[in-house]
């Protein structure tokens, strides 16, 4: 949030931030296209994904790591319209369910 506020008054930073945001949107939009969504559907789904994460960060939402991982199947269904297969979600949980501290939901999205 601080970087976004700073970018409102620093044109060089704004250019860099806009570029990073555009790259994120393109990557997520392309992911949805690979799963068969039309260009417009993929773009709206990509925007929804990013804006949701920005909202979590802006609101300083903290969530228990295990609860976050457990909710990922629901997020997957909300954002894609498809439930992950049980074996896919089990593999995801096995990879990510390790003891973690409270985290901000946006942290992975902001790294570039």
Short mmCIF file of N, CA, C and O in Angstrom, two decimals:
data_model
loop_
_atom_site.label_atom_id
_atom_site.label_comp_id
_atom_site.label_asym_id
_atom_site.label_seq_id
_atom_site.Cartn_x
_atom_site.Cartn_y
_atom_site.Cartn_z
N UNK A 1 0.83 -1.18 0.00
CA UNK A 1 0.00 0.00 0.00
C UNK A 1 0.88 1.25 0.00
O UNK A 1 0.60 2.19 -0.72
N UNK A 2 1.95 1.23 0.78
CA UNK A 2 2.84 2.39 0.84
C UNK A 2 3.45 2.69 -0.52
O UNK A 2 3.55 3.85 -0.93
N UNK A 3 3.86 1.65 -1.24
CA UNK A 3 4.45 1.84 -2.57
C UNK A 3 3.43 2.46 -3.51
O UNK A 3 3.74 3.36 -4.29
N UNK A 4 2.20 1.99 -3.44
CA UNK A 4 1.15 2.53 -4.30
C UNK A 4 0.87 4.00 -3.97
O UNK A 4 0.66 4.82 -4.88
N UNK A 5 0.88 4.33 -2.70
CA UNK A 5 0.70 5.73 -2.30
C UNK A 5 1.87 6.58 -2.79
O UNK A 5 1.67 7.68 -3.31
N UNK A 6 3.06 6.08 -2.64
CA UNK A 6 4.26 6.78 -3.09
C UNK A 6 4.21 7.02 -4.60
O UNK A 6 4.55 8.09 -5.10
N UNK A 7 3.75 6.01 -5.33
CA UNK A 7 3.71 6.10 -6.80
C UNK A 7 2.73 7.18 -7.28
O UNK A 7 2.87 7.68 -8.40
N UNK A 8 1.78 7.54 -6.45
CA UNK A 8 0.85 8.62 -6.84
C UNK A 8 1.56 9.96 -6.98
O UNK A 8 1.08 10.85 -7.67
N UNK A 9 2.72 10.08 -6.33
CA UNK A 9 3.47 11.34 -6.36
C UNK A 9 4.84 11.22 -7.02
O UNK A 9 5.59 12.19 -7.03
N UNK A 10 5.15 10.05 -7.53
CA UNK A 10 6.46 9.83 -8.16
C UNK A 10 6.21 9.17 -9.52
O UNK A 10 5.91 7.98 -9.60
N UNK A 11 6.31 9.96 -10.57
CA UNK A 11 5.96 9.46 -11.90
C UNK A 11 6.84 8.30 -12.36
O UNK A 11 6.36 7.39 -13.04
N UNK A 12 8.12 8.31 -11.99
CA UNK A 12 9.00 7.20 -12.39
C UNK A 12 8.59 5.90 -11.68
O UNK A 12 8.56 4.84 -12.29
N UNK A 13 8.28 6.01 -10.41
CA UNK A 13 7.82 4.83 -9.68
C UNK A 13 6.48 4.36 -10.22
O UNK A 13 6.25 3.16 -10.36
N UNK A 14 5.59 5.28 -10.57
CA UNK A 14 4.28 4.93 -11.13
C UNK A 14 4.44 4.12 -12.40
O UNK A 14 3.74 3.12 -12.60
N UNK A 15 5.36 4.50 -13.25
CA UNK A 15 5.62 3.76 -14.49
C UNK A 15 6.05 2.33 -14.17
O UNK A 15 5.56 1.37 -14.76
N UNK A 16 6.97 2.19 -13.22
CA UNK A 16 7.45 0.86 -12.83
C UNK A 16 6.34 0.02 -12.21
O UNK A 16 6.21 -1.18 -12.51
N UNK A 17 5.54 0.63 -11.35
CA UNK A 17 4.44 -0.09 -10.71
C UNK A 17 3.39 -0.50 -11.73
O UNK A 17 2.91 -1.64 -11.72
N UNK A 18 3.05 0.40 -12.63
CA UNK A 18 2.08 0.08 -13.69
C UNK A 18 2.57 -1.07 -14.56
O UNK A 18 1.80 -1.95 -14.94
N UNK A 19 3.86 -1.05 -14.86
CA UNK A 19 4.45 -2.13 -15.66
C UNK A 19 4.36 -3.47 -14.92
O UNK A 19 3.97 -4.49 -15.50
N UNK A 20 4.71 -3.47 -13.64
CA UNK A 20 4.63 -4.70 -12.84
C UNK A 20 3.19 -5.20 -12.76
O UNK A 20 2.92 -6.40 -12.89
N UNK A 21 2.24 -4.28 -12.55
CA UNK A 21 0.83 -4.67 -12.50
C UNK A 21 0.37 -5.26 -13.83
O UNK A 21 -0.36 -6.25 -13.86
N UNK A 22 0.79 -4.64 -14.92
CA UNK A 22 0.41 -5.14 -16.25
C UNK A 22 0.98 -6.53 -16.49
O UNK A 22 0.30 -7.39 -17.07
N UNK A 23 2.21 -6.76 -16.05
CA UNK A 23 2.82 -8.09 -16.20
C UNK A 23 2.05 -9.13 -15.39
O UNK A 23 1.82 -10.25 -15.87
N UNK A 24 1.66 -8.79 -14.16
CA UNK A 24 0.88 -9.72 -13.33
C UNK A 24 -0.45 -10.03 -13.99
O UNK A 24 -0.86 -11.18 -14.07
N UNK A 25 -1.13 -8.98 -14.45
CA UNK A 25 -2.43 -9.19 -15.09
C UNK A 25 -2.29 -10.05 -16.34
O UNK A 25 -3.09 -10.97 -16.56
N UNK A 26 -1.28 -9.80 -17.13
CA UNK A 26 -1.07 -10.60 -18.34
C UNK A 26 -0.81 -12.06 -17.99
O UNK A 26 -1.37 -12.96 -18.62
N UNK A 27 0.01 -12.31 -16.99
CA UNK A 27 0.33 -13.69 -16.61
C UNK A 27 -0.93 -14.43 -16.12
O UNK A 27 -1.18 -15.56 -16.53
N UNK A 28 -1.70 -13.77 -15.27
CA UNK A 28 -2.89 -14.43 -14.74
C UNK A 28 -3.94 -14.58 -15.83
O UNK A 28 -4.60 -15.63 -15.94
N UNK A 29 -4.10 -13.57 -16.68
CA UNK A 29 -5.05 -13.65 -17.79
C UNK A 29 -4.67 -14.80 -18.72
O UNK A 29 -5.53 -15.59 -19.13
N UNK A 30 -3.40 -14.91 -19.05
CA UNK A 30 -2.94 -16.00 -19.92
C UNK A 30 -3.18 -17.37 -19.30
O UNK A 30 -3.48 -18.33 -20.01
N UNK A 31 -3.05 -17.46 -17.98
CA UNK A 31 -3.34 -18.73 -17.31
C UNK A 31 -4.81 -19.11 -17.55
O UNK A 31 -5.10 -20.25 -17.90
N UNK A 32 -5.71 -18.15 -17.38
CA UNK A 32 -7.13 -18.46 -17.60
C UNK A 32 -7.39 -18.81 -19.06
O UNK A 32 -8.19 -19.70 -19.36
N UNK A 33 -6.72 -18.15 -19.99
CA UNK A 33 -6.87 -18.49 -21.42
C UNK A 33 -6.44 -19.93 -21.68
O UNK A 33 -7.08 -20.64 -22.46
N UNK A 34 -5.34 -20.35 -21.03
CA UNK A 34 -4.86 -21.73 -21.23
C UNK A 34 -5.90 -22.75 -20.76
O UNK A 34 -5.90 -23.89 -21.23
N UNK A 35 -6.77 -22.34 -19.86
CA UNK A 35 -7.82 -23.23 -19.37
C UNK A 35 -9.13 -23.06 -20.13
O UNK A 35 -10.18 -23.53 -19.70
N UNK A 36 -9.07 -22.38 -21.28
CA UNK A 36 -10.21 -22.34 -22.19
C UNK A 36 -11.14 -21.15 -22.06
O UNK A 36 -12.17 -21.11 -22.75
N UNK A 37 -10.82 -20.18 -21.23
CA UNK A 37 -11.68 -19.02 -21.12
C UNK A 37 -11.42 -18.06 -22.28
O UNK A 37 -10.30 -17.96 -22.78
N UNK A 38 -12.48 -17.38 -22.72
CA UNK A 38 -12.32 -16.40 -23.80
C UNK A 38 -11.42 -15.26 -23.31
O UNK A 38 -11.17 -15.11 -22.12
N UNK A 39 -10.96 -14.45 -24.26
CA UNK A 39 -10.10 -13.33 -23.90
C UNK A 39 -10.75 -12.43 -22.85
O UNK A 39 -10.12 -12.06 -21.86
N UNK A 40 -12.02 -12.08 -23.06
CA UNK A 40 -12.69 -11.16 -22.12
C UNK A 40 -12.94 -11.84 -20.78
O UNK A 40 -12.76 -11.21 -19.73
N UNK A 41 -13.34 -13.11 -20.78
CA UNK A 41 -13.54 -13.82 -19.52
C UNK A 41 -12.22 -13.94 -18.76
O UNK A 41 -12.18 -13.73 -17.55
N UNK A 42 -11.16 -14.27 -19.46
CA UNK A 42 -9.85 -14.44 -18.83
C UNK A 42 -9.38 -13.12 -18.22
O UNK A 42 -8.84 -13.11 -17.11
N UNK A 43 -9.59 -12.02 -18.94
CA UNK A 43 -9.15 -10.73 -18.42
C UNK A 43 -9.92 -10.35 -17.15
O UNK A 43 -9.33 -9.91 -16.16
N UNK A 44 -11.24 -10.54 -17.16
CA UNK A 44 -12.04 -10.20 -15.98
C UNK A 44 -11.67 -11.11 -14.81
O UNK A 44 -11.54 -10.65 -13.67
N UNK A 45 -11.45 -12.38 -15.06
CA UNK A 45 -11.04 -13.29 -13.99
C UNK A 45 -9.66 -12.89 -13.45
O UNK A 45 -9.41 -12.93 -12.26
N UNK A 46 -8.75 -12.49 -14.34
CA UNK A 46 -7.44 -12.03 -13.90
C UNK A 46 -7.54 -10.77 -13.05
O UNK A 46 -6.91 -10.67 -12.00
N UNK A 47 -8.35 -9.82 -13.50
CA UNK A 47 -8.54 -8.59 -12.73
C UNK A 47 -9.15 -8.90 -11.36
O UNK A 47 -8.71 -8.36 -10.34
N UNK A 48 -10.14 -9.78 -11.33
CA UNK A 48 -10.79 -10.13 -10.07
C UNK A 48 -9.79 -10.77 -9.11
O UNK A 48 -9.78 -10.45 -7.92
N UNK A 49 -8.94 -11.62 -9.63
CA UNK A 49 -7.93 -12.27 -8.79
C UNK A 49 -6.98 -11.22 -8.19
O UNK A 49 -6.73 -11.21 -6.99
N UNK A 50 -6.47 -10.35 -9.03
CA UNK A 50 -5.52 -9.34 -8.57
C UNK A 50 -6.19 -8.36 -7.61
O UNK A 50 -5.64 -8.05 -6.55
N UNK A 51 -7.36 -7.85 -7.96
CA UNK A 51 -8.02 -6.87 -7.11
C UNK A 51 -8.39 -7.46 -5.75
O UNK A 51 -8.35 -6.75 -4.73
N UNK A 52 -8.74 -8.73 -5.73
CA UNK A 52 -9.02 -9.39 -4.45
C UNK A 52 -7.77 -9.40 -3.59
O UNK A 52 -7.81 -9.07 -2.40
N UNK A 53 -6.65 -9.77 -4.17
CA UNK A 53 -5.40 -9.84 -3.41
C UNK A 53 -4.96 -8.45 -2.95
O UNK A 53 -4.49 -8.28 -1.84
N UNK A 54 -5.10 -7.44 -3.80
CA UNK A 54 -4.76 -6.08 -3.41
C UNK A 54 -5.66 -5.65 -2.24
O UNK A 54 -5.19 -5.02 -1.29
N UNK A 55 -6.92 -6.02 -2.30
CA UNK A 55 -7.84 -5.70 -1.21
C UNK A 55 -7.42 -6.34 0.10
O UNK A 55 -7.46 -5.70 1.16
N UNK A 56 -7.02 -7.60 0.06
CA UNK A 56 -6.53 -8.26 1.27
C UNK A 56 -5.35 -7.50 1.85
O UNK A 56 -5.24 -7.28 3.05
N UNK A 57 -4.43 -7.10 0.97
CA UNK A 57 -3.24 -6.40 1.42
C UNK A 57 -3.59 -5.03 1.99
O UNK A 57 -3.13 -4.65 3.05
N UNK A 58 -4.44 -4.29 1.27
CA UNK A 58 -4.81 -2.94 1.70
C UNK A 58 -5.54 -2.97 3.05
O UNK A 58 -5.38 -2.05 3.86
N UNK A 59 -6.31 -4.01 3.27
CA UNK A 59 -7.05 -4.13 4.53
C UNK A 59 -6.22 -4.78 5.63
O UNK A 59 -6.70 -4.96 6.75
N UNK A 60 -4.99 -5.15 5.30
CA UNK A 60 -4.08 -5.79 6.25
C UNK A 60 -4.69 -7.06 6.85
O UNK A 60 -4.59 -7.32 8.04
N UNK A 61 -5.33 -7.83 5.97
CA UNK A 61 -5.96 -9.08 6.40
C UNK A 61 -4.87 -10.09 6.75
O UNK A 61 -3.93 -10.30 5.99
N UNK A 62 -5.00 -10.66 7.92
CA UNK A 62 -4.09 -11.74 8.33
C UNK A 62 -4.93 -12.98 8.52
O UNK A 62 -6.06 -12.91 8.99
N UNK A 63 -4.38 -14.09 8.13
CA UNK A 63 -5.10 -15.34 8.23
C UNK A 63 -4.12 -16.43 8.65
O UNK A 63 -2.97 -16.44 8.21
N UNK A 64 -4.58 -17.32 9.47
CA UNK A 64 -3.77 -18.46 9.88
C UNK A 64 -3.36 -19.25 8.63
O UNK A 64 -4.16 -19.46 7.71
N UNK A 65 -2.09 -19.67 8.60
CA UNK A 65 -1.55 -20.34 7.41
C UNK A 65 -2.38 -21.57 7.03
O UNK A 65 -2.72 -21.76 5.87
N UNK A 66 -2.70 -22.40 7.98
CA UNK A 66 -3.47 -23.62 7.68
C UNK A 66 -4.85 -23.26 7.14
O UNK A 66 -5.32 -23.86 6.17
N UNK A 67 -5.49 -22.26 7.74
CA UNK A 67 -6.80 -21.82 7.24
C UNK A 67 -6.68 -21.28 5.81
O UNK A 67 -7.55 -21.52 4.97
N UNK A 68 -5.59 -20.57 5.56
CA UNK A 68 -5.37 -20.04 4.21
C UNK A 68 -5.25 -21.18 3.19
O UNK A 68 -5.89 -21.15 2.14
N UNK A 69 -4.45 -22.16 3.51
CA UNK A 69 -4.26 -23.28 2.59
C UNK A 69 -5.57 -24.04 2.40
O UNK A 69 -5.94 -24.40 1.29
N UNK A 70 -6.28 -24.29 3.50
CA UNK A 70 -7.56 -25.01 3.41
C UNK A 70 -8.57 -24.28 2.55
O UNK A 70 -9.38 -24.90 1.88
N UNK A 71 -8.53 -22.95 2.54
CA UNK A 71 -9.50 -22.18 1.77
C UNK A 71 -9.14 -22.10 0.28
O UNK A 71 -9.95 -21.67 -0.53
N UNK A 72 -7.96 -22.52 -0.09
CA UNK A 72 -7.51 -22.40 -1.48
C UNK A 72 -8.39 -23.16 -2.47
O UNK A 72 -8.58 -22.71 -3.60
N UNK A 73 -8.93 -24.29 -2.06
CA UNK A 73 -9.83 -25.03 -2.96
C UNK A 73 -11.06 -24.19 -3.29
O UNK A 73 -11.53 -24.18 -4.43
N UNK A 74 -11.56 -23.47 -2.29
CA UNK A 74 -12.73 -22.61 -2.52
C UNK A 74 -12.36 -21.43 -3.41
O UNK A 74 -13.13 -21.06 -4.30
N UNK A 75 -11.18 -20.83 -3.17
CA UNK A 75 -10.74 -19.74 -4.03
C UNK A 75 -10.59 -20.22 -5.47
O UNK A 75 -10.98 -19.53 -6.42
N UNK A 76 -10.03 -21.38 -5.63
CA UNK A 76 -9.87 -21.95 -6.97
C UNK A 76 -11.23 -22.05 -7.67
O UNK A 76 -11.38 -21.64 -8.82
N UNK A 77 -12.21 -22.56 -6.96
CA UNK A 77 -13.54 -22.70 -7.55
C UNK A 77 -14.17 -21.33 -7.84
O UNK A 77 -14.77 -21.13 -8.89
N UNK A 78 -14.02 -20.38 -6.93
CA UNK A 78 -14.60 -19.05 -7.13
C UNK A 78 -13.97 -18.37 -8.35
O UNK A 78 -14.67 -17.82 -9.20
N UNK A 79 -12.65 -18.42 -8.44
CA UNK A 79 -11.96 -17.72 -9.52
C UNK A 79 -12.04 -18.44 -10.86
O UNK A 79 -12.02 -17.80 -11.91
N UNK A 80 -12.12 -19.76 -10.85
CA UNK A 80 -12.09 -20.50 -12.12
C UNK A 80 -13.43 -21.11 -12.51
O UNK A 80 -13.62 -21.49 -13.65
N UNK A 81 -14.33 -21.24 -11.54
CA UNK A 81 -15.60 -21.90 -11.82
C UNK A 81 -15.48 -23.41 -11.78
O UNK A 81 -16.42 -24.12 -12.12
N UNK A 82 -14.32 -23.91 -11.38
CA UNK A 82 -14.08 -25.36 -11.36
C UNK A 82 -13.46 -25.76 -10.04
O UNK A 82 -12.56 -25.09 -9.54
N UNK A 83 -13.94 -26.88 -9.49
CA UNK A 83 -13.35 -27.41 -8.27
C UNK A 83 -12.06 -28.14 -8.62
O UNK A 83 -12.00 -28.86 -9.61
N UNK A 84 -11.03 -27.97 -7.81
CA UNK A 84 -9.82 -28.78 -8.05
C UNK A 84 -10.12 -30.24 -7.73
O UNK A 84 -10.95 -30.54 -6.86
N UNK A 85 -9.48 -31.14 -8.45
CA UNK A 85 -9.65 -32.57 -8.16
C UNK A 85 -9.06 -32.87 -6.79
O UNK A 85 -8.11 -32.20 -6.35
N UNK A 86 -9.61 -33.87 -6.13
CA UNK A 86 -9.15 -34.21 -4.78
C UNK A 86 -7.66 -34.49 -4.75
O UNK A 86 -6.96 -34.06 -3.84
N UNK A 87 -7.17 -35.23 -5.74
CA UNK A 87 -5.73 -35.54 -5.75
C UNK A 87 -4.88 -34.30 -5.99
O UNK A 87 -3.80 -34.16 -5.45
N UNK A 88 -5.39 -33.34 -6.79
CA UNK A 88 -4.65 -32.09 -7.03
C UNK A 88 -4.56 -31.28 -5.73
O UNK A 88 -3.49 -30.76 -5.40
N UNK A 89 -5.69 -31.20 -5.03
CA UNK A 89 -5.69 -30.41 -3.80
C UNK A 89 -4.86 -31.08 -2.71
O UNK A 89 -4.16 -30.42 -1.96
N UNK A 90 -4.91 -32.41 -2.66
CA UNK A 90 -4.09 -33.13 -1.68
C UNK A 90 -2.60 -32.87 -1.94
O UNK A 90 -1.83 -32.66 -1.01
N UNK A 91 -2.20 -32.87 -3.20
CA UNK A 91 -0.81 -32.60 -3.56
C UNK A 91 -0.44 -31.15 -3.19
O UNK A 91 0.63 -30.90 -2.64
N UNK A 92 -1.34 -30.22 -3.45
CA UNK A 92 -1.11 -28.82 -3.10
C UNK A 92 -0.93 -28.67 -1.59
O UNK A 92 0.00 -28.02 -1.13
N UNK A 93 -1.84 -29.28 -0.82
CA UNK A 93 -1.75 -29.19 0.64
C UNK A 93 -0.47 -29.82 1.16
O UNK A 93 0.18 -29.26 2.05
N UNK A 94 -0.09 -30.96 0.62
CA UNK A 94 1.13 -31.62 1.07
C UNK A 94 2.35 -30.72 0.85
O UNK A 94 3.28 -30.70 1.66
N UNK A 95 2.32 -29.98 -0.22
CA UNK A 95 3.44 -29.10 -0.55
C UNK A 95 3.46 -27.85 0.34
O UNK A 95 4.53 -27.36 0.70
N UNK A 96 2.28 -27.33 0.69
CA UNK A 96 2.21 -26.01 1.34
C UNK A 96 1.83 -26.04 2.81
O UNK A 96 1.95 -25.01 3.46
N UNK A 97 1.38 -27.16 3.32
CA UNK A 97 0.98 -27.19 4.73
C UNK A 97 2.16 -27.51 5.63
O UNK A 97 2.37 -28.61 6.08
N UNK A 98 2.95 -26.50 5.86
CA UNK A 98 4.05 -26.57 6.82
C UNK A 98 3.81 -25.44 7.80
O UNK A 98 3.19 -24.44 7.45
N UNK A 99 4.26 -25.57 9.01
CA UNK A 99 4.03 -24.48 9.97
C UNK A 99 4.57 -23.15 9.44
O UNK A 99 5.71 -23.06 9.03
N UNK A 100 3.70 -22.17 9.39
CA UNK A 100 4.06 -20.84 8.92
C UNK A 100 3.50 -19.81 9.89
O UNK A 100 2.48 -20.04 10.52
N UNK A 101 4.12 -18.65 9.96
CA UNK A 101 3.57 -17.57 10.79
C UNK A 101 2.35 -16.95 10.10
O UNK A 101 2.07 -17.26 8.94
N UNK A 102 1.66 -16.07 10.80
CA UNK A 102 0.58 -15.30 10.18
C UNK A 102 1.16 -14.58 8.98
O UNK A 102 2.27 -14.05 9.04
N UNK A 103 0.45 -14.58 7.87
CA UNK A 103 0.95 -13.94 6.66
C UNK A 103 -0.09 -13.00 6.09
O UNK A 103 -1.28 -13.17 6.29
N UNK A 104 0.40 -12.01 5.37
CA UNK A 104 -0.49 -11.15 4.62
C UNK A 104 -0.74 -11.85 3.29
O UNK A 104 0.17 -12.36 2.67
N UNK A 105 -1.96 -11.86 2.85
CA UNK A 105 -2.34 -12.60 1.65
C UNK A 105 -1.68 -12.06 0.38
O UNK A 105 -1.55 -12.76 -0.58
N UNK A 106 -1.26 -10.82 0.34
CA UNK A 106 -0.74 -10.20 -0.87
C UNK A 106 0.74 -10.42 -1.07
O UNK A 106 1.23 -10.26 -2.17
N UNK A 107 1.47 -10.81 -0.05
CA UNK A 107 2.92 -10.84 -0.12
C UNK A 107 3.46 -11.54 -1.37
O UNK A 107 4.32 -10.99 -2.05
N UNK A 108 2.99 -12.75 -1.73
CA UNK A 108 3.56 -13.40 -2.92
C UNK A 108 3.27 -12.63 -4.21
O UNK A 108 4.08 -12.63 -5.12
N UNK A 109 2.15 -11.95 -4.29
CA UNK A 109 1.78 -11.24 -5.50
C UNK A 109 2.65 -9.99 -5.70
O UNK A 109 2.90 -9.59 -6.81
N UNK A 110 3.10 -9.39 -4.61
CA UNK A 110 3.88 -8.16 -4.73
C UNK A 110 5.32 -8.38 -5.12
O UNK A 110 5.97 -7.48 -5.62
N UNK A 111 5.84 -9.56 -4.87
CA UNK A 111 7.25 -9.78 -5.22
C UNK A 111 7.38 -9.84 -6.74
O UNK A 111 6.55 -10.38 -7.43
N UNK A 112 8.42 -9.22 -7.25
CA UNK A 112 8.61 -9.26 -8.70
C UNK A 112 10.04 -9.47 -9.05
O UNK A 112 10.91 -9.53 -8.27
#
